[in-house]
Amino acid sequence: MRPEKTIYESAIERGVSRRDFLKVCTALAATLGLDYSQSGKVVQAMETNKRIPVIWLQLMDCTGCSESFIRSSHPRTENVLFDMISLEYHELLSAAAGHQIEENRERIMEQYKGEYILVVEGNVTDDEFLTVAGHSALESLKETAKHAKAVLAYGSCSAFGGLAAAKPNPTNAKAVSDVVRGVPIINVPGCPPIAEVMTGVIAHVITFGRLPELDRQGRPKAFYKLRIHDKCNRRAYFDAGLFVESFDDEGAKVGYCLYKVGCAGPTTYNACAEMRWNGGVSYPIQSGNPCIGCSEKNFWDEGPFFTRRAKIPGTQTTINPEKVGLYATGATAAGIAGHAALTAMKKKKDEKANSEKNSSQEG
Amino acid sequence: MAVPVNEKRNVSQSEDQLEKVYVWQLPVRIFHWIAAFSILILIITGLYIATPFFSPTVHTDATSNEMGWVRNVHIFTAFIFTLNFIFRIYWFFAGNQYSRSKPFTKEFWLGTLETIKYYLLMKNKKKHYIGHNPLAELSYWIFFVIGSIIAIFTGFFLLFEPQPHTWLAAQFAWVPYIFGGDSFGVRSLHNLVTWSFVIFSIVHIYMAFRDDWLSKNGAISSMFTGYKIEKKQEDKDDN
């Protein structure tokens, strides 16, 4: 299927009714964080915009992001794949393989210069560590990104470096934004990102023809503006001071707040608590697992998980602040006691010396 | 009661030589005690927020808003602390000579060095200071001024973090760039600065009592009355 037809046309061709098409558009508007009154805009965009060619590069990755992507429910993955985009190159999903698919990638880069979207999954490494189809993956990325309309960095690896960048980072793994310049990059962190967020971002670019509003870390604000803590379903237990102390206690059974067992919700920006996973079924905290902050930069080095920690500023070293604080306070108190004792001894000595001096003066 | 002659005479002599010096003006004293009590409240509530150290013992539904109230107290006190801090900046310029500090002078750092020697019980040429000695001033600059600035800015960032679209949040959106890098860094810094206040307070209280005990100058009561007891003919310009 060549991407010349509009999104609406290709949907109708596939036997989607006009009614279902409008439903999809309305759901999409909601996913994008738009007001209901703006769903007309989405409909119009879908009726007039052509399907966008997408090249999806998998660098040093685990295919987890692709796995997440194919489980999107609003919009459904098949709607995205068959109606909105024309997925031209994807190691996991493309039917073609070998020279055929590599040729296709080059053809798209030629034919749709500046129009195609490049999706990157996985991080960038030094040359010797990753070769795809006989090419250095780093070079393929640079070459493909050069004429892309936008780069979508799916997953914490391509957005921030990811697990492979954990200390001591033997492969020199880097984020896409460290390598690619001059092309707008949208970071969609998460390990993996929520499926609806992945499809939602791509839908936004198609609908409006421009990038969504990004925050200071290059993440779309529509999905990453709030912390998980702000919308958490266990927030009421936090406010009530009811906490899980260990994973086998009564509180864990009842569903108390996971703050004390190391939940990273208060410092993690993601939409898990609102959109949830697998079509809105659940998400880690709801299922009783503390958030590990997988969409935050450096979460891989700022462990351990499941205990509350504080990071020493400027480093990735985490400590238990209360333990260290209490030790420091204890050391201070001990120091003061010692100093007070020495002061008292010196005072006594000085007084003795003074009175001897005085009496010798008198004598 | 038999009193040694020389000691009796010493006392009467020194009483003649003593005078009251008005050191801490009323605004300084009010500032001091508001700061002291708000720091105490902020530390206790802050540590509870960081590591909730008490919980209902019976298992209940989420109806009590315990953490909510502790946070409310913490936030309310933080506003008082901030206003108090801003007032002190004004009084730095408006107050008497003892409410000021000049850390950018050679004298200050030489004085600091001598005072460190004095506290290490070494031989020293520490001058007598009616107000604060330079080491005390340095500790206020580091632990109180810089510590408060960190605590206030990181604190307001954390307060407005859940409402990123508001005007107030926009005023503190720059905080992570300077303090801590990201949300976790800001939060960690706020948590760690709490402990620097704990340690500072302990040392500060010890030093105040020690000074009172050694020089019998009424250092403790001076923070209530404003007056210290000093020897006459003291060089009053040395701070």
mmCIF file of C-alpha atoms in Angstrom, chain B:
data_model
loop_
_atom_site.group_PDB
_atom_site.id
_atom_site.type_symbol
_atom_site.label_atom_id
_atom_site.label_comp_id
_atom_site.label_asym_id
_atom_site.label_seq_id
_atom_site.Cartn_x
_atom_site.Cartn_y
_atom_site.Cartn_z
ATOM 1 C CA MET B 1 30.428 31.713 104.724
ATOM 2 C CA ALA B 2 34.121 31.990 104.269
ATOM 3 C CA VAL B 3 35.010 33.514 101.000
ATOM 4 C CA PRO B 4 38.650 33.791 99.950
ATOM 5 C CA VAL B 5 39.689 37.396 100.080
ATOM 6 C CA ASN B 6 41.139 37.617 96.643
ATOM 7 C CA GLU B 7 38.116 36.052 94.986
ATOM 8 C CA LYS B 8 35.750 38.414 96.749
ATOM 9 C CA ARG B 9 37.783 41.352 95.634
ATOM 10 C CA ASN B 10 37.899 40.091 92.081
ATOM 11 C CA VAL B 11 34.132 39.947 91.903
ATOM 12 C CA SER B 12 33.654 43.445 93.250
ATOM 13 C CA GLN B 13 36.306 44.730 90.935
ATOM 14 C CA SER B 14 34.809 43.197 87.862
ATOM 15 C CA GLU B 15 31.310 44.305 88.770
ATOM 16 C CA ASP B 16 32.534 47.861 88.646
ATOM 17 C CA GLN B 17 34.015 47.245 85.265
ATOM 18 C CA LEU B 18 30.952 45.656 83.702
ATOM 19 C CA GLU B 19 28.287 47.320 81.647
ATOM 20 C CA LYS B 20 25.236 46.291 79.651
ATOM 21 C CA VAL B 21 25.546 46.583 75.916
ATOM 22 C CA TYR B 22 22.446 46.597 73.709
ATOM 23 C CA VAL B 23 23.392 44.065 71.033
ATOM 24 C CA TRP B 24 20.311 42.344 69.650
ATOM 25 C CA GLN B 25 17.595 44.749 68.630
ATOM 26 C CA LEU B 26 13.999 43.693 69.092
ATOM 27 C CA PRO B 27 13.430 42.810 65.376
ATOM 28 C CA VAL B 28 16.518 40.601 65.464
ATOM 29 C CA ARG B 29 15.256 38.799 68.548
ATOM 30 C CA ILE B 30 11.792 38.315 67.081
ATOM 31 C CA PHE B 31 13.392 37.072 63.864
ATOM 32 C CA HIS B 32 15.595 34.690 65.832
ATOM 33 C CA TRP B 33 12.773 33.033 67.712
ATOM 34 C CA ILE B 34 10.447 32.813 64.724
ATOM 35 C CA ALA B 35 13.302 31.199 62.812
ATOM 36 C CA ALA B 36 14.110 28.854 65.701
ATOM 37 C CA PHE B 37 10.556 27.620 66.156
ATOM 38 C CA SER B 38 9.782 27.398 62.467
ATOM 39 C CA ILE B 39 13.000 25.443 61.871
ATOM 40 C CA LEU B 40 12.038 23.059 64.673
ATOM 41 C CA ILE B 41 8.571 22.532 63.202
ATOM 42 C CA LEU B 42 9.905 22.266 59.662
ATOM 43 C CA ILE B 43 12.480 19.654 60.673
ATOM 44 C CA ILE B 44 9.978 17.480 62.524
ATOM 45 C CA THR B 45 7.264 17.697 59.868
ATOM 46 C CA GLY B 46 9.848 17.488 57.080
ATOM 47 C CA LEU B 47 11.356 14.293 58.418
ATOM 48 C CA TYR B 48 7.886 12.849 58.768
ATOM 49 C CA ILE B 49 7.149 13.659 55.137
ATOM 50 C CA ALA B 50 10.465 12.153 54.034
ATOM 51 C CA THR B 51 10.149 9.038 56.162
ATOM 52 C CA PRO B 52 6.761 8.738 57.850
ATOM 53 C CA PHE B 53 7.803 7.552 61.300
ATOM 54 C CA PHE B 54 4.406 7.068 62.844
ATOM 55 C CA SER B 55 1.258 5.561 61.433
ATOM 56 C CA PRO B 56 -2.113 4.522 62.742
ATOM 57 C CA THR B 57 -1.635 1.167 64.430
ATOM 58 C CA VAL B 58 -5.044 -0.139 63.488
ATOM 59 C CA HIS B 59 -5.791 -0.759 59.858
ATOM 60 C CA THR B 60 -8.279 1.759 58.623
ATOM 61 C CA ASP B 61 -9.608 3.275 55.474
ATOM 62 C CA ALA B 62 -7.926 6.347 54.100
ATOM 63 C CA THR B 63 -9.956 8.841 56.062
ATOM 64 C CA SER B 64 -7.543 10.496 58.489
ATOM 65 C CA ASN B 65 -5.528 12.845 56.231
ATOM 66 C CA GLU B 66 -2.578 12.494 58.621
ATOM 67 C CA MET B 67 0.110 13.090 56.015
ATOM 68 C CA GLY B 68 -2.080 15.796 54.548
ATOM 69 C CA TRP B 69 -2.101 17.690 57.852
ATOM 70 C CA VAL B 70 1.616 17.276 58.405
ATOM 71 C CA ARG B 71 2.181 18.648 54.923
ATOM 72 C CA ASN B 72 -0.187 21.545 55.617
ATOM 73 C CA VAL B 73 1.700 22.432 58.801
ATOM 74 C CA HIS B 74 4.999 22.118 56.962
ATOM 75 C CA ILE B 75 3.848 24.350 54.117
ATOM 76 C CA PHE B 76 2.270 26.972 56.382
ATOM 77 C CA THR B 77 5.400 27.117 58.520
ATOM 78 C CA ALA B 78 7.523 27.322 55.390
ATOM 79 C CA PHE B 79 5.713 30.492 54.347
ATOM 80 C CA ILE B 80 6.341 32.021 57.777
ATOM 81 C CA PHE B 81 9.985 30.968 57.596
ATOM 82 C CA THR B 82 10.334 32.493 54.134
ATOM 83 C CA LEU B 83 8.756 35.815 55.109
ATOM 84 C CA ASN B 84 10.925 35.878 58.218
ATOM 85 C CA PHE B 85 13.996 35.236 56.067
ATOM 86 C CA ILE B 86 13.074 38.050 53.689
ATOM 87 C CA PHE B 87 12.593 40.382 56.650
ATOM 88 C CA ARG B 88 16.071 39.477 57.909
ATOM 89 C CA ILE B 89 17.557 40.460 54.559
ATOM 90 C CA TYR B 90 15.963 43.890 55.031
ATOM 91 C CA TRP B 91 17.207 44.115 58.608
ATOM 92 C CA PHE B 92 20.719 43.239 57.477
ATOM 93 C CA PHE B 93 20.794 46.750 56.019
ATOM 94 C CA ALA B 94 18.465 48.506 58.443
ATOM 95 C CA GLY B 95 19.734 47.139 61.739
ATOM 96 C CA ASN B 96 22.624 48.073 63.992
ATOM 97 C CA GLN B 97 26.254 47.033 63.517
ATOM 98 C CA TYR B 98 25.649 43.625 65.125
ATOM 99 C CA SER B 99 23.026 42.671 62.555
ATOM 100 C CA ARG B 100 25.533 42.899 59.744
ATOM 101 C CA SER B 101 28.419 40.798 58.486
ATOM 102 C CA LYS B 102 31.227 41.603 56.091
ATOM 103 C CA PRO B 103 32.535 38.333 54.676
ATOM 104 C CA PHE B 104 34.471 39.990 51.883
ATOM 105 C CA THR B 105 37.150 41.513 54.096
ATOM 106 C CA LYS B 106 40.571 40.202 55.051
ATOM 107 C CA GLU B 107 39.747 40.903 58.662
ATOM 108 C CA PHE B 108 36.788 38.532 58.527
ATOM 109 C CA TRP B 109 38.829 35.575 57.337
ATOM 110 C CA LEU B 110 41.777 36.246 59.653
ATOM 111 C CA GLY B 111 39.267 36.493 62.487
ATOM 112 C CA THR B 112 37.706 33.220 61.341
ATOM 113 C CA LEU B 113 41.096 31.512 61.418
ATOM 114 C CA GLU B 114 41.880 32.777 64.900
ATOM 115 C CA THR B 115 38.425 31.763 66.117
ATOM 116 C CA ILE B 116 38.902 28.260 64.707
ATOM 117 C CA LYS B 117 42.177 28.048 66.671
ATOM 118 C CA TYR B 118 40.301 29.278 69.733
ATOM 119 C CA TYR B 119 37.678 26.556 69.382
ATOM 120 C CA LEU B 120 40.389 23.952 68.835
ATOM 121 C CA LEU B 121 41.717 25.105 72.209
ATOM 122 C CA MET B 122 44.944 26.203 70.591
ATOM 123 C CA LYS B 123 46.965 29.345 71.210
ATOM 124 C CA ASN B 124 45.249 32.150 69.331
ATOM 125 C CA LYS B 125 44.971 35.885 68.849
ATOM 126 C CA LYS B 126 41.184 35.911 68.770
ATOM 127 C CA LYS B 127 39.808 39.317 69.497
ATOM 128 C CA HIS B 128 36.855 39.778 71.771
ATOM 129 C CA TYR B 129 33.643 40.170 69.808
ATOM 130 C CA ILE B 130 30.532 41.660 71.365
ATOM 131 C CA GLY B 131 28.318 40.441 68.538
ATOM 132 C CA HIS B 132 29.129 37.284 66.637
ATOM 133 C CA ASN B 133 32.641 36.110 66.032
ATOM 134 C CA PRO B 134 33.536 35.649 62.345
ATOM 135 C CA LEU B 135 33.351 31.851 62.551
ATOM 136 C CA ALA B 136 29.807 32.102 63.876
ATOM 137 C CA GLU B 137 28.970 34.519 61.082
ATOM 138 C CA LEU B 138 30.482 32.130 58.559
ATOM 139 C CA SER B 139 28.366 29.298 59.905
ATOM 140 C CA TYR B 140 25.272 31.501 59.477
ATOM 141 C CA TRP B 141 26.263 32.344 55.932
ATOM 142 C CA ILE B 142 26.725 28.695 55.020
ATOM 143 C CA PHE B 143 24.135 26.830 57.043
ATOM 144 C CA PHE B 144 21.484 29.468 57.508
ATOM 145 C CA VAL B 145 21.684 31.743 54.460
ATOM 146 C CA ILE B 146 22.723 29.260 51.781
ATOM 147 C CA GLY B 147 20.845 26.435 53.504
ATOM 148 C CA SER B 148 17.670 28.523 53.649
ATOM 149 C CA ILE B 149 17.980 29.594 50.034
ATOM 150 C CA ILE B 150 18.292 25.953 48.968
ATOM 151 C CA ALA B 151 15.472 24.860 51.252
ATOM 152 C CA ILE B 152 13.163 27.702 50.184
ATOM 153 C CA PHE B 153 13.641 27.361 46.429
ATOM 154 C CA THR B 154 13.592 23.568 46.335
ATOM 155 C CA GLY B 155 10.631 23.662 48.704
ATOM 156 C CA PHE B 156 8.576 26.002 46.575
ATOM 157 C CA PHE B 157 9.417 23.957 43.499
ATOM 158 C CA LEU B 158 8.141 20.834 45.253
ATOM 159 C CA LEU B 159 5.046 22.668 46.465
ATOM 160 C CA PHE B 160 4.028 23.791 42.987
ATOM 161 C CA GLU B 161 5.221 20.665 41.198
ATOM 162 C CA PRO B 162 1.711 19.187 40.923
ATOM 163 C CA GLN B 163 0.383 22.356 39.221
ATOM 164 C CA PRO B 164 2.925 22.914 36.430
ATOM 165 C CA HIS B 165 0.550 25.091 34.399
ATOM 166 C CA THR B 166 0.095 27.763 37.082
ATOM 167 C CA TRP B 167 1.828 31.096 37.229
ATOM 168 C CA LEU B 168 3.446 30.306 40.568
ATOM 169 C CA ALA B 169 4.874 27.029 39.293
ATOM 170 C CA ALA B 170 6.324 28.871 36.312
ATOM 171 C CA GLN B 171 8.217 31.143 38.712
ATOM 172 C CA PHE B 172 10.038 28.131 40.146
ATOM 173 C CA ALA B 173 10.395 26.099 36.962
ATOM 174 C CA TRP B 174 14.091 27.020 36.785
ATOM 175 C CA VAL B 175 14.900 25.438 40.153
ATOM 176 C CA PRO B 176 16.041 21.994 38.872
ATOM 177 C CA TYR B 177 18.589 23.623 36.579
ATOM 178 C CA ILE B 178 20.439 24.971 39.586
ATOM 179 C CA PHE B 179 19.383 22.731 42.447
ATOM 180 C CA GLY B 180 19.588 18.995 41.852
ATOM 181 C CA GLY B 181 19.003 18.505 38.107
ATOM 182 C CA ASP B 182 15.676 16.691 38.093
ATOM 183 C CA SER B 183 12.678 16.103 40.301
ATOM 184 C CA PHE B 184 14.476 13.395 42.279
ATOM 185 C CA GLY B 185 17.536 15.620 42.689
ATOM 186 C CA VAL B 186 15.481 18.563 43.955
ATOM 187 C CA ARG B 187 13.651 16.337 46.399
ATOM 188 C CA SER B 188 16.902 14.756 47.608
ATOM 189 C CA LEU B 189 18.522 18.136 48.108
ATOM 190 C CA HIS B 190 15.533 19.350 50.107
ATOM 191 C CA ASN B 191 15.766 16.225 52.250
ATOM 192 C CA LEU B 192 19.520 16.530 52.806
ATOM 193 C CA VAL B 193 19.416 20.239 53.644
ATOM 194 C CA THR B 194 17.043 19.317 56.477
ATOM 195 C CA TRP B 195 19.860 17.395 58.116
ATOM 196 C CA SER B 196 22.268 20.288 57.717
ATOM 197 C CA PHE B 197 19.751 22.375 59.668
ATOM 198 C CA VAL B 198 19.596 19.686 62.365
ATOM 199 C CA ILE B 199 23.367 19.650 62.758
ATOM 200 C CA PHE B 200 23.637 23.430 62.560
ATOM 201 C CA SER B 201 20.999 23.884 65.263
ATOM 202 C CA ILE B 202 22.718 21.480 67.647
ATOM 203 C CA VAL B 203 26.122 23.133 67.220
ATOM 204 C CA HIS B 204 24.603 26.604 67.430
ATOM 205 C CA ILE B 205 22.839 25.871 70.718
ATOM 206 C CA TYR B 206 25.979 24.284 72.171
ATOM 207 C CA MET B 207 28.119 27.243 71.178
ATOM 208 C CA ALA B 208 25.668 29.717 72.686
ATOM 209 C CA PHE B 209 25.616 27.902 76.029
ATOM 210 C CA ARG B 210 29.381 27.467 75.963
ATOM 211 C CA ASP B 211 29.946 31.168 75.355
ATOM 212 C CA ASP B 212 27.571 32.078 78.169
ATOM 213 C CA TRP B 213 29.285 29.631 80.514
ATOM 214 C CA LEU B 214 32.850 30.700 79.732
ATOM 215 C CA SER B 215 32.484 34.467 79.506
ATOM 216 C CA LYS B 216 29.459 34.910 81.796
ATOM 217 C CA ASN B 217 28.202 37.494 79.366
ATOM 218 C CA GLY B 218 24.552 36.439 79.410
ATOM 219 C CA ALA B 219 24.694 35.152 75.847
ATOM 220 C CA ILE B 220 21.594 32.997 76.337
ATOM 221 C CA SER B 221 19.443 35.647 77.985
ATOM 222 C CA SER B 222 20.690 38.261 75.514
ATOM 223 C CA MET B 223 18.513 36.667 72.865
ATOM 224 C CA PHE B 224 15.517 37.504 75.098
ATOM 225 C CA THR B 225 16.595 40.860 76.553
ATOM 226 C CA GLY B 226 18.882 42.140 73.839
ATOM 227 C CA TYR B 227 21.600 43.016 76.371
ATOM 228 C CA LYS B 228 24.969 41.386 76.833
ATOM 229 C CA ILE B 229 27.253 42.026 79.807
ATOM 230 C CA GLU B 230 30.630 43.276 78.690
ATOM 231 C CA LYS B 231 33.702 44.789 80.276
ATOM 232 C CA LYS B 232 33.968 48.562 80.102
ATOM 233 C CA GLN B 233 36.488 50.284 77.826
ATOM 234 C CA GLU B 234 35.901 47.675 75.244
ATOM 235 C CA ASP B 235 36.783 48.599 71.701
ATOM 236 C CA LYS B 236 33.306 48.818 70.316
ATOM 237 C CA ASP B 237 34.277 49.045 66.692
ATOM 238 C CA ASP B 238 35.521 45.511 66.433
ATOM 239 C CA ASN B 239 32.054 44.366 65.546
#
